[in-house]
PDB file of C-alpha atoms in Angstrom:
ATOM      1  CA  UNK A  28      -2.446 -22.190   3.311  1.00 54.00           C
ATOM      2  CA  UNK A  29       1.066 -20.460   2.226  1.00 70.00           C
ATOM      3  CA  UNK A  30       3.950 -20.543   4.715  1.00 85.00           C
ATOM      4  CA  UNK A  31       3.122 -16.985   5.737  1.00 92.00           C
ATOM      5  CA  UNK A  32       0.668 -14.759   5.142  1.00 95.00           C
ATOM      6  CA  UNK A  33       1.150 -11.531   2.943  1.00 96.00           C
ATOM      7  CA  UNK A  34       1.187  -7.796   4.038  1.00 97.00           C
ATOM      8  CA  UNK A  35      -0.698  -5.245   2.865  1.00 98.00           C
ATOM      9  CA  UNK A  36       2.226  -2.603   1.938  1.00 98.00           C
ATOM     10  CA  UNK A  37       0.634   0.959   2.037  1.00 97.00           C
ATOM     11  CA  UNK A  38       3.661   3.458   0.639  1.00 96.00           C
ATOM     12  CA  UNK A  39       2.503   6.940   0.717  1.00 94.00           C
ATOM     13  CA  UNK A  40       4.520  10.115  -0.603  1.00 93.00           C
ATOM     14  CA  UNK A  41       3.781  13.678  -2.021  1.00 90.00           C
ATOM     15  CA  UNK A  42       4.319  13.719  -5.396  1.00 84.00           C
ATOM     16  CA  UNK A  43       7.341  13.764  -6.537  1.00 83.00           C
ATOM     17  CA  UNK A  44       8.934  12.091  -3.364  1.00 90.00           C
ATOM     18  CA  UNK A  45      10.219   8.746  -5.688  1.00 88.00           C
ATOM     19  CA  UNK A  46       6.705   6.308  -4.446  1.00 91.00           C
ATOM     20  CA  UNK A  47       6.422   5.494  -7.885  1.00 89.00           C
ATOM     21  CA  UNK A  48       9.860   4.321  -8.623  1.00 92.00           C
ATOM     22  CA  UNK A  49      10.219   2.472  -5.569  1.00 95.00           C
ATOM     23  CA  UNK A  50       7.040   0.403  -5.612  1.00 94.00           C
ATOM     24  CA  UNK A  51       8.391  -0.531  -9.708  1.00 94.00           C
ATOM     25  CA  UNK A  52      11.646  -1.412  -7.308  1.00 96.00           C
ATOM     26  CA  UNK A  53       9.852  -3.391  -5.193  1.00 96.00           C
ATOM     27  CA  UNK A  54       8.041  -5.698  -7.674  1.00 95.00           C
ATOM     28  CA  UNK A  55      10.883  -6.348  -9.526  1.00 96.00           C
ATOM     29  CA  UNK A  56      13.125  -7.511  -6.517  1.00 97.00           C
ATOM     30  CA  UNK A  57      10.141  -9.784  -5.285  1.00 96.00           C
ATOM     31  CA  UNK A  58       7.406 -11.333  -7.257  1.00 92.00           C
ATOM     32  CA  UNK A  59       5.379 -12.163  -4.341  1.00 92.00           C
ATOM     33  CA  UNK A  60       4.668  -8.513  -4.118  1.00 96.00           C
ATOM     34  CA  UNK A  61       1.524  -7.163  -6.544  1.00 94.00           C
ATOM     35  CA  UNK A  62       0.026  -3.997  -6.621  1.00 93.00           C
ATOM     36  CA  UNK A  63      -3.478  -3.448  -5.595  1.00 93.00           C
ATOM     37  CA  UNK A  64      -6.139  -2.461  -8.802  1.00 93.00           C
ATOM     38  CA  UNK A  65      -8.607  -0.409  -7.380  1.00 93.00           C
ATOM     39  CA  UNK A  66     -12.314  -0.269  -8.708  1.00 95.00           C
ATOM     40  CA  UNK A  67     -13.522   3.198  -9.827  1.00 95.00           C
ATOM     41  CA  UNK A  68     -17.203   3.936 -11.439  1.00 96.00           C
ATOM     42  CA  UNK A  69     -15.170   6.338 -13.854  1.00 94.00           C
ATOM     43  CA  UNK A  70     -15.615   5.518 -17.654  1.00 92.00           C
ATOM     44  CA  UNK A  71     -12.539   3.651 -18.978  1.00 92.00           C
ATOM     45  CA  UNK A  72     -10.028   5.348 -20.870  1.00 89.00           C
ATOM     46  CA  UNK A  73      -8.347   4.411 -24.450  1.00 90.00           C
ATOM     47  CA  UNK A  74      -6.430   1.592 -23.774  1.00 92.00           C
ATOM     48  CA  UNK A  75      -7.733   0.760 -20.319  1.00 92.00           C
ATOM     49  CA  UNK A  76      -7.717  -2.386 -19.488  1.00 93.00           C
ATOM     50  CA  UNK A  77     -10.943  -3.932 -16.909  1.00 92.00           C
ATOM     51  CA  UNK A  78      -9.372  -5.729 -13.735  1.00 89.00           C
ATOM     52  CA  UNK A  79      -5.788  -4.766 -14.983  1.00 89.00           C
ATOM     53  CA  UNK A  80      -5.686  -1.217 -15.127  1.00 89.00           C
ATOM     54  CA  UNK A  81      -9.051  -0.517 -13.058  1.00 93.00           C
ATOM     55  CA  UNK A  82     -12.078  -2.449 -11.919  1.00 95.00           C
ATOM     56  CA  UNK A  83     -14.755  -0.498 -13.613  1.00 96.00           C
ATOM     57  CA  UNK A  84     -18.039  -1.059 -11.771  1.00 96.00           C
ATOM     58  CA  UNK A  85     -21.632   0.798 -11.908  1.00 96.00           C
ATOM     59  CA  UNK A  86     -22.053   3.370  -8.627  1.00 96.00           C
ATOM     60  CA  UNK A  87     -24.565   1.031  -7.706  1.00 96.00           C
ATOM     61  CA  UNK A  88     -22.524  -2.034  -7.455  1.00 96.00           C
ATOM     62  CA  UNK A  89     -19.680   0.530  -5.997  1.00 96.00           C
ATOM     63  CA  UNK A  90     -22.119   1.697  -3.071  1.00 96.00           C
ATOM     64  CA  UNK A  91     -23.378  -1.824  -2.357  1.00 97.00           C
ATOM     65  CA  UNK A  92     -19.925  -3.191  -2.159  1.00 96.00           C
ATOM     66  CA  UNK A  93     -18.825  -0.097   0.499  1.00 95.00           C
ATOM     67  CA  UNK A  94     -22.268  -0.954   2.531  1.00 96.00           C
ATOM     68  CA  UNK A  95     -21.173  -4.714   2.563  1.00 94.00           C
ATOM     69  CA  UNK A  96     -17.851  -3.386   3.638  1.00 93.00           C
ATOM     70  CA  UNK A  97     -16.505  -4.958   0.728  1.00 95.00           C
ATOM     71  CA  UNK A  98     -14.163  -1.954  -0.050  1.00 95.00           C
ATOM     72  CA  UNK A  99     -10.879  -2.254   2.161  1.00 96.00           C
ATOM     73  CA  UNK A 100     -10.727   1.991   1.239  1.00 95.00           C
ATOM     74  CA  UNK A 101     -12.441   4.214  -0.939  1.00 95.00           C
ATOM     75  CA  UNK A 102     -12.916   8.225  -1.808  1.00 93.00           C
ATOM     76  CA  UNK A 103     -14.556  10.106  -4.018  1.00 92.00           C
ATOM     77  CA  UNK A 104     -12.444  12.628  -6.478  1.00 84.00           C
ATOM     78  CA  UNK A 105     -13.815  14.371  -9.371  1.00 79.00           C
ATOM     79  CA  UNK A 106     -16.714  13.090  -9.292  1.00 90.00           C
ATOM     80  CA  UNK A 107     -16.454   9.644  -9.490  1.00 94.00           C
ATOM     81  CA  UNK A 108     -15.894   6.688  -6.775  1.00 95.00           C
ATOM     82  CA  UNK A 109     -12.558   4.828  -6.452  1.00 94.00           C
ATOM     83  CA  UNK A 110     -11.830   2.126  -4.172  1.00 95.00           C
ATOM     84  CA  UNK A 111      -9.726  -1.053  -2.848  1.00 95.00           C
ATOM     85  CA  UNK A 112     -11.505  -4.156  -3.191  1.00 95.00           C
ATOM     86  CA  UNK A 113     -11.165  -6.727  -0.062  1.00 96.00           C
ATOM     87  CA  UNK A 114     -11.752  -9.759  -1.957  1.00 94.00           C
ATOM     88  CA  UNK A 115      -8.790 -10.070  -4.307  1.00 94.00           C
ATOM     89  CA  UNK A 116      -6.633  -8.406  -1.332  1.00 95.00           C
ATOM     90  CA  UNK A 117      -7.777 -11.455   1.238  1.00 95.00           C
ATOM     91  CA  UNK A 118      -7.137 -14.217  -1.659  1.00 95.00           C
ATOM     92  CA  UNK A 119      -3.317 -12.614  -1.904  1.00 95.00           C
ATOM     93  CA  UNK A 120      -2.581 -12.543   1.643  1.00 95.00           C
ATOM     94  CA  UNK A 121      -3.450 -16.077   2.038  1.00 94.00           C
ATOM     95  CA  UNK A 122      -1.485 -17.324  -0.866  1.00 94.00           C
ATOM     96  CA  UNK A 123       1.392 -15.446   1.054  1.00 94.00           C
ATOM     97  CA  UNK A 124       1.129 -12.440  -1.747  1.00 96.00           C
ATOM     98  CA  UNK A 125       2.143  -9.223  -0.645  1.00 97.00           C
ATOM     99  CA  UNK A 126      -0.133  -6.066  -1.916  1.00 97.00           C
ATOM    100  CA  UNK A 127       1.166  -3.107  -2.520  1.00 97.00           C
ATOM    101  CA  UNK A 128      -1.178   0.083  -2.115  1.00 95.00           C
ATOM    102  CA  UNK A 129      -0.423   3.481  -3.387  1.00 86.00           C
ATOM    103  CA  UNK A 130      -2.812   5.405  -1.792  1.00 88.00           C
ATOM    104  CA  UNK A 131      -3.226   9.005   0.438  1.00 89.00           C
ATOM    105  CA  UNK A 132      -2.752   9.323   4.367  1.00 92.00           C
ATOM    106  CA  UNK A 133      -6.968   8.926   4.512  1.00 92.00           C
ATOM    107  CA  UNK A 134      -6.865   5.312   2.330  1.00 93.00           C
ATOM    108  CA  UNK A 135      -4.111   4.429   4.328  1.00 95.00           C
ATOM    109  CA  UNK A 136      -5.978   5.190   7.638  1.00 95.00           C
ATOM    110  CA  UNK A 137      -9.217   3.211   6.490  1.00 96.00           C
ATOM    111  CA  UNK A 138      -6.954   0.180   5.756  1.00 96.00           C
ATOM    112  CA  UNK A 139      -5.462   0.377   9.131  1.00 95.00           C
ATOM    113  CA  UNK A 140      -9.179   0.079  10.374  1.00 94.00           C
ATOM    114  CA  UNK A 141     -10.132  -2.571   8.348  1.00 94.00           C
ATOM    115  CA  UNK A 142     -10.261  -6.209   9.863  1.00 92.00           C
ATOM    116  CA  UNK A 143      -7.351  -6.760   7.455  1.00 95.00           C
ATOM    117  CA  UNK A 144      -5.575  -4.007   9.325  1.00 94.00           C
ATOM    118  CA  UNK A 145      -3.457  -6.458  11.820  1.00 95.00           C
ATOM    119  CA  UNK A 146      -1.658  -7.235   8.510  1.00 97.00           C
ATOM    120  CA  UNK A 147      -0.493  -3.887   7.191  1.00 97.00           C
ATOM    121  CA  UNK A 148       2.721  -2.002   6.970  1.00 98.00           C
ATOM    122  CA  UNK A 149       2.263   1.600   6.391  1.00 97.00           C
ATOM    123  CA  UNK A 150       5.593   3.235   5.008  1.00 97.00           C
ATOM    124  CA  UNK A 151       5.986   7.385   4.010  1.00 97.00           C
ATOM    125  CA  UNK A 152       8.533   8.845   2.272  1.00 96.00           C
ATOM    126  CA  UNK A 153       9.722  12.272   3.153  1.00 95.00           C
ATOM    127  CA  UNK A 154      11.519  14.554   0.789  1.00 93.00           C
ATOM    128  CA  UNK A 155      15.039  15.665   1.654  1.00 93.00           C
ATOM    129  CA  UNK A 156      13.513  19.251   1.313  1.00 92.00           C
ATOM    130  CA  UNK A 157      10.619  21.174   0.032  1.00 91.00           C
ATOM    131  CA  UNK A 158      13.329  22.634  -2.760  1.00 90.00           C
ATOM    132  CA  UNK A 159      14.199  19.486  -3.869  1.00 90.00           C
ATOM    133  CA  UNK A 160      10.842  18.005  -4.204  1.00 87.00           C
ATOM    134  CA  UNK A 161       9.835  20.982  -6.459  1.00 88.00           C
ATOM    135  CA  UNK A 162      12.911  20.207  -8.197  1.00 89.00           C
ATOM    136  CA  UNK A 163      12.191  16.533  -9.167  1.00 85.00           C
ATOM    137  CA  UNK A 164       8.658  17.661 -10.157  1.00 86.00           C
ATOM    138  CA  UNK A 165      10.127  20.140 -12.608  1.00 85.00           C
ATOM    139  CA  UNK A 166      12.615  17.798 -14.361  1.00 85.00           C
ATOM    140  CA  UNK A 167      10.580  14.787 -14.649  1.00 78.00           C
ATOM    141  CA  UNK A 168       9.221  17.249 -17.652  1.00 74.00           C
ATOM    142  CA  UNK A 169       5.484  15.629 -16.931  1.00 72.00           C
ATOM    143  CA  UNK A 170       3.455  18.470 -15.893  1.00 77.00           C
ATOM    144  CA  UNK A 171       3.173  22.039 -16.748  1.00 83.00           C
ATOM    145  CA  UNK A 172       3.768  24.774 -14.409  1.00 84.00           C
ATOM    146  CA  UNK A 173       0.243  25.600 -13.297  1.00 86.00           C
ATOM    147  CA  UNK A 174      -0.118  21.541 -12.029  1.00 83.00           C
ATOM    148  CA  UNK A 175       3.344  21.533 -10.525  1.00 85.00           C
ATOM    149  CA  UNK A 176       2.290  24.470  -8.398  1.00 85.00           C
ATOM    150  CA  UNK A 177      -0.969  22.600  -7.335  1.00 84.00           C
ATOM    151  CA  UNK A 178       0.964  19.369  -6.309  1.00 82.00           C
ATOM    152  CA  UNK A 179       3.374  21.714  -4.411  1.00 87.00           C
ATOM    153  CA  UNK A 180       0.300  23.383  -2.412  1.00 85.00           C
ATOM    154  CA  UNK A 181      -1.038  19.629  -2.018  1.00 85.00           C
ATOM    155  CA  UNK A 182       1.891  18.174  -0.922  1.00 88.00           C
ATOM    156  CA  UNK A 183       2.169  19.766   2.966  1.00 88.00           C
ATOM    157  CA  UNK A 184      -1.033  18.425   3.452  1.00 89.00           C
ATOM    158  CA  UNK A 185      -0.082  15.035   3.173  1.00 92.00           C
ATOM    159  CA  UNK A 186       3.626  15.394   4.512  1.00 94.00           C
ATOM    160  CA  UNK A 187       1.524  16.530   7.674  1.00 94.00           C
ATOM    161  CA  UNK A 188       0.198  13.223   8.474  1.00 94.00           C
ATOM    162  CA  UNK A 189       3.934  11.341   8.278  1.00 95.00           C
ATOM    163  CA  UNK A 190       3.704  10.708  11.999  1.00 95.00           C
ATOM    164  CA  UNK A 191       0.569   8.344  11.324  1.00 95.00           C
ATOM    165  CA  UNK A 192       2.725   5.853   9.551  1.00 97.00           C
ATOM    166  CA  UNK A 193       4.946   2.920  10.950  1.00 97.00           C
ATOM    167  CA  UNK A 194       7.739   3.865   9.252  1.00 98.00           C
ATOM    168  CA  UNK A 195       9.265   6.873   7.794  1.00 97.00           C
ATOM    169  CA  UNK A 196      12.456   7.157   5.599  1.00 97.00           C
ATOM    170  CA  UNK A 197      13.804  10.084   3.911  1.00 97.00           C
ATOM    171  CA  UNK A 198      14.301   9.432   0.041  1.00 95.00           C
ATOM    172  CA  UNK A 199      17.522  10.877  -0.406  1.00 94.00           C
ATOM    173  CA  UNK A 200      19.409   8.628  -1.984  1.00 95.00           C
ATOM    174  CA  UNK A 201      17.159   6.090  -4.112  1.00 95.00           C
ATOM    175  CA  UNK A 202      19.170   3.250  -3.732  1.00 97.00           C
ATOM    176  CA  UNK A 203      19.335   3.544  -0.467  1.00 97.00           C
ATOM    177  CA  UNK A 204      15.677   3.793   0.741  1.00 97.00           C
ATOM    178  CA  UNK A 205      15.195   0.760  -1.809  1.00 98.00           C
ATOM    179  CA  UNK A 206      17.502  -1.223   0.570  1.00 98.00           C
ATOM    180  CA  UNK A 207      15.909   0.371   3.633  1.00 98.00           C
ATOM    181  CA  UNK A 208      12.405  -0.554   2.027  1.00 98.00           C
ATOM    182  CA  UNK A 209      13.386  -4.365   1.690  1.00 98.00           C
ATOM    183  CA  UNK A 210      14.568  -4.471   4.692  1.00 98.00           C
ATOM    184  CA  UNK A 211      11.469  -2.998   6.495  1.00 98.00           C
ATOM    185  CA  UNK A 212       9.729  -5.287   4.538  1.00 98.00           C
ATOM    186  CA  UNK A 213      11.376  -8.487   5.205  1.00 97.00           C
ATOM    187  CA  UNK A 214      10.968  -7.668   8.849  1.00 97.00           C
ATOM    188  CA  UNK A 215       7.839  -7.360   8.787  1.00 97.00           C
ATOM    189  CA  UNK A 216       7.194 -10.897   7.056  1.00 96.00           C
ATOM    190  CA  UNK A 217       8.665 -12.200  10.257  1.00 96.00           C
ATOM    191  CA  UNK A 218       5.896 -10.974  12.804  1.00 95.00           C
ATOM    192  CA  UNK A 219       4.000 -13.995  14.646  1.00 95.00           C
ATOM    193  CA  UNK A 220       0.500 -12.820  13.116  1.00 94.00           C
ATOM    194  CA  UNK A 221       1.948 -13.549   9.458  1.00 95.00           C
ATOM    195  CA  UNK A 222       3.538 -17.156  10.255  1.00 94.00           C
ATOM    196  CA  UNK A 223       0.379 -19.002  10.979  1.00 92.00           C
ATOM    197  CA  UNK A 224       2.191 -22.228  10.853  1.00 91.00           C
ATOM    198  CA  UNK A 225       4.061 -21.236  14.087  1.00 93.00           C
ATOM    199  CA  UNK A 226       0.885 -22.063  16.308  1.00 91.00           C
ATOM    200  CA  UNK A 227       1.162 -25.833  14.554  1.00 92.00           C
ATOM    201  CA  UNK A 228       4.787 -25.949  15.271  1.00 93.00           C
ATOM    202  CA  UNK A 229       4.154 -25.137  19.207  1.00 93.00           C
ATOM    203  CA  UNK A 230       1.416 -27.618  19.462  1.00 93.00           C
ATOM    204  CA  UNK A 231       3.986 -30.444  18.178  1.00 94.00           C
ATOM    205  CA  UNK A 232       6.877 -29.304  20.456  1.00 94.00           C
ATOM    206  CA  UNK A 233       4.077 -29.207  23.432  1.00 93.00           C
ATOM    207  CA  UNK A 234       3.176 -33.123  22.260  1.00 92.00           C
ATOM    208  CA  UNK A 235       6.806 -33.603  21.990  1.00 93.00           C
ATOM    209  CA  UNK A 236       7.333 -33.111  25.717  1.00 90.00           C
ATOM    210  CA  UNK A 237       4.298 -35.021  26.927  1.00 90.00           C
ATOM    211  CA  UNK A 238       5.372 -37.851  25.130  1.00 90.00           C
ATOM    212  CA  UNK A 239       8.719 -37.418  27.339  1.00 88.00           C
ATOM    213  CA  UNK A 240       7.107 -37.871  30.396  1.00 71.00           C
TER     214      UNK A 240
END
């Protein structure tokens, strides 16, 4: 077993609020950190990769693996399934691999209720303001007017639910909630329930002292 056990990182955002640029952040400053690829029963897409991109399963083998409680999360949108497999999750934890989920305030809560949930660390990032979240929508030049305004009238539903998380940091400089991030995040790797060594280490020092006496 690794020195510690990894986290399940759940960093959660309207769109727009700088999730994706962060989590990139994140890998790059620790390669013990890998994001989570989700299973969907949607048909893959040109250039799609199976188990990189998505894990693209039958609704049948989707429903038996949420019945087994095999999926740490799931939802279904548009018409087809997607969900967080446990498996792959449970390996990386006890290799001492973080995961890194970038999922909604309802993924994040069926996580937390998993019986991986003693090792997460939910995170949300707030906009500055409601103007300037429109305005980083707008000049990232990706969608067209009609789907900015839908992410806009999406996006106080999930701000709503920022009290739910462990932490919350307001992206207003990038830089800085990257440093803020890392440092949440080394914290965290530092709780008792991820060093399972410790309870090894206690046991010697306890032999230690009989063999004093």
């Amino acid at each position: 077993m690794a020195n510690r056990r990894g986290l399940l990182i759940i960093l959660s955002s309207p769109s727009g609020a700088g999730k994706s640029t962060l989590a990139k952040r994140l890998r790059a400053w620790d390669g013990d950190i890998r994001f989570s690829v989700s299973a969907t029963t949607r048909a893959p897409r040109d250039g799609e990769v199976d188990g990189q991109d998505y894990h693209f399963v039958s609704v049948e083998d989707f429903k038996r693996d949420v019945a087994y409680s095999q999926m740490l999360e799931h939802a279904h949108v548009f018409g087809n399934f997607y969900g967080s497999p446990k498996g792959p999750v449970q390996e990386a934890i006890e290799k001492g691999q973080d995961v890194l989920f970038d999922i909604d305030w309802q993924g994040a809560q069926q996580i937390r209720n998993s019986d991986l949930g003693q090792h997460t660390l939910s995170i949300f990032l707030l906009p500055p303001s409601i103007r300037e979240l429109r305005r980083r929508l707008e000049s990232r030049g990706q969608d067209d007017a009609e789907t900015i305004l839908r992410r806009m009238q999406k996006s106080w539903d999930e701000i709503s639910h920022w009290g739910s998380y462990d932490h919350v940091l307001i992206n207003e400089d990038l830089d800085k909630t990257e440093c803020d991030l890392k440092t949440i995040i080394s914290a965290t790797r530092l709780r008792r329930i991820q060093q399972p060594h410790l309870i090894d280490h206690a046991r010697m020092l306890q032999q230690e002292f009989e063999d004093l006496e």
